[in-house]
Coordinates of C-alpha atoms in Angstrom, one line a residue:
X1 CA 108.1 103.5 78.9
X2 CA 104.3 103.9 79.2
X3 CA 104.3 101.6 82.2
X4 CA 107.0 103.6 84.0
X5 CA 106.8 106.6 86.2
X6 CA 109.2 108.9 87.9
X7 CA 108.8 108.6 91.7
X8 CA 111.9 110.5 93.0
X9 CA 114.2 113.2 91.6
X10 CA 116.8 115.0 93.6
X11 CA 119.2 114.4 96.5
X12 CA 119.0 111.0 98.2
X13 CA 117.2 110.9 101.5
X14 CA 120.2 109.6 103.4
X15 CA 122.6 112.1 101.8
X16 CA 123.7 115.2 103.7
X17 CA 122.4 118.4 102.2
X18 CA 125.9 119.5 101.2
X19 CA 127.7 117.4 98.6
X20 CA 124.7 115.1 98.3
X21 CA 124.3 112.5 95.6
X22 CA 121.7 113.3 93.0
X23 CA 119.4 110.5 91.8
X24 CA 116.1 109.6 90.3
X25 CA 113.8 106.7 90.9
X26 CA 111.6 104.9 88.5
X27 CA 108.8 102.4 89.2
X28 CA 107.5 100.1 86.4
X29 CA 104.3 98.1 86.4
X30 CA 104.9 94.6 85.1
X31 CA 102.8 91.4 85.0
X32 CA 104.8 90.2 88.0
X33 CA 104.3 93.4 90.0
X34 CA 106.2 96.6 90.5
X35 CA 109.9 97.0 89.8
X36 CA 111.8 99.9 91.3
X37 CA 115.1 101.2 89.9
X38 CA 117.3 104.1 91.2
X39 CA 119.8 105.9 89.0
X40 CA 122.6 108.2 90.1
X41 CA 123.6 111.3 88.1
X42 CA 126.6 113.5 88.3
X43 CA 125.0 117.0 88.2
X44 CA 121.8 118.9 88.6
X45 CA 121.8 119.5 84.8
X46 CA 122.0 115.8 84.1
X47 CA 119.2 115.1 86.6
X48 CA 117.0 117.7 84.9
X49 CA 117.7 116.3 81.5
X50 CA 117.0 112.7 82.4
X51 CA 113.8 113.5 84.3
X52 CA 112.5 115.8 81.6
X53 CA 113.2 113.2 78.9
X54 CA 111.6 110.4 80.9
X55 CA 108.4 112.3 81.6
X56 CA 108.1 113.6 78.0
X57 CA 108.8 110.2 76.6
X58 CA 106.0 108.7 78.8
X59 CA 103.6 111.4 77.6
X60 CA 104.6 110.9 74.0
X61 CA 104.2 107.2 74.3
X62 CA 100.7 107.6 75.7
X63 CA 99.7 110.0 72.9
X64 CA 101.1 107.6 70.3
X65 CA 99.6 104.4 71.6
X66 CA 96.2 106.0 72.4
X67 CA 94.5 102.7 73.5
X68 CA 95.3 99.5 75.4
X69 CA 93.1 96.5 75.9
X70 CA 93.1 93.8 78.5
X71 CA 91.1 90.6 78.8
X72 CA 89.2 90.5 82.1
X73 CA 86.1 89.3 83.9
X74 CA 83.3 91.6 85.2
X75 CA 80.4 90.3 87.2
X76 CA 81.4 86.7 86.2
X77 CA 81.4 87.5 82.4
X78 CA 84.5 87.3 80.3
X79 CA 85.1 90.6 78.4
X80 CA 87.7 93.1 77.4
X81 CA 88.6 96.4 79.0
X82 CA 89.6 99.1 76.6
X83 CA 91.3 102.2 78.0
X84 CA 91.6 105.0 75.4
X85 CA 93.4 108.3 76.1
X86 CA 90.5 110.4 74.7
X87 CA 87.5 108.1 75.1
X88 CA 88.1 106.7 78.5
X89 CA 87.0 103.2 79.6
X90 CA 85.0 100.7 77.7
X91 CA 84.1 97.2 78.7
X92 CA 83.0 95.1 75.8
X93 CA 82.7 91.6 74.5
X94 CA 84.5 90.5 71.3
X95 CA 83.7 88.0 68.7
X96 CA 86.4 87.1 66.1
X97 CA 88.3 90.3 67.0
X98 CA 85.4 92.6 66.5
X99 CA 83.8 94.6 69.3
X100 CA 80.4 93.0 69.7
X101 CA 78.6 94.3 72.7
X102 CA 79.4 97.4 74.9
X103 CA 78.8 96.5 78.5
X104 CA 79.9 99.8 80.1
X105 CA 81.5 103.1 78.9
X106 CA 82.9 105.9 81.1
X107 CA 85.0 108.9 80.3
X108 CA 88.2 109.6 82.2
X109 CA 86.5 112.6 83.7
X110 CA 84.1 110.4 85.7
X111 CA 86.9 108.3 87.3
X112 CA 87.0 109.2 91.0
X113 CA 89.3 106.5 92.3
X114 CA 91.2 103.5 91.2
X115 CA 92.9 100.8 93.2
X116 CA 94.1 97.2 92.9
X117 CA 95.0 94.3 95.1
X118 CA 98.5 93.8 93.5
X119 CA 97.6 90.3 92.4
X120 CA 94.8 90.3 89.8
X121 CA 91.9 92.6 90.8
X122 CA 91.4 96.2 89.8
X123 CA 88.7 98.5 91.1
X124 CA 87.5 101.6 89.3
X125 CA 85.1 104.0 90.9
X126 CA 83.2 106.4 88.6
X127 CA 81.1 108.0 91.4
X128 CA 77.6 107.0 92.5
X129 CA 76.4 103.8 94.2
X130 CA 76.4 101.6 91.1
X131 CA 79.4 103.1 89.4
X132 CA 82.2 101.1 91.2
X133 CA 83.4 98.2 89.1
X134 CA 85.6 95.3 90.1
X135 CA 87.6 93.7 87.3
X136 CA 89.5 90.4 87.5
X137 CA 92.4 90.9 85.1
X138 CA 93.7 87.3 85.7
X139 CA 97.2 88.7 86.1
X140 CA 98.9 91.5 88.1
X141 CA 97.0 94.8 87.4
X142 CA 100.1 97.0 87.8
X143 CA 100.9 97.3 84.1
X144 CA 97.4 98.5 83.3
X145 CA 97.2 100.8 86.4
X146 CA 100.5 102.5 85.4
X147 CA 99.2 102.9 81.8
X148 CA 96.1 104.6 83.2
X149 CA 98.3 106.9 85.2
X150 CA 100.4 107.7 82.1
X151 CA 97.2 108.5 80.1
X152 CA 96.0 110.8 82.8
X153 CA 99.3 112.6 83.1
X154 CA 99.5 113.1 79.4
X155 CA 96.0 114.5 79.4
X156 CA 97.0 117.0 82.1
X157 CA 100.1 117.9 80.1
X158 CA 98.0 118.4 77.0
X159 CA 95.8 120.9 78.9
X160 CA 98.9 122.9 79.8
X161 CA 98.7 122.1 83.5
X162 CA 102.2 120.7 83.9
X163 CA 105.4 122.7 83.5

């Protein structure tokens, strides 16, 4: 659930305004890329219930999990990226399962932009000329990108900025 986000909720685009079909769309980040699923519901109440439960479930999963890690390479060095819902981003090396050396640490508040190539590279920009990092995740970055989005959405919800 934490790698899933709601991308559409309401009448379908091709449906006429009257008697339109109600649906919601989900996108999930996987190691193979992005999967999209569309679900049809029978009433506006069902649509509201499903969308509310999915968004709440995603936020609850983010708050419960708190941190994910991914092996990566940064500037030619093998390391691990930790993304923590409260502490933000930490690049570190590990030895026998213990964090050995912190290479970089940035809070979520410094993140200005993120992007990926859809194949294996993720780019994080924390502002400033030397604050953009390029990470080789060695697999599709979409799972991690969607988790970052879930963490950010849960943080916004926690601040009371979402209805």
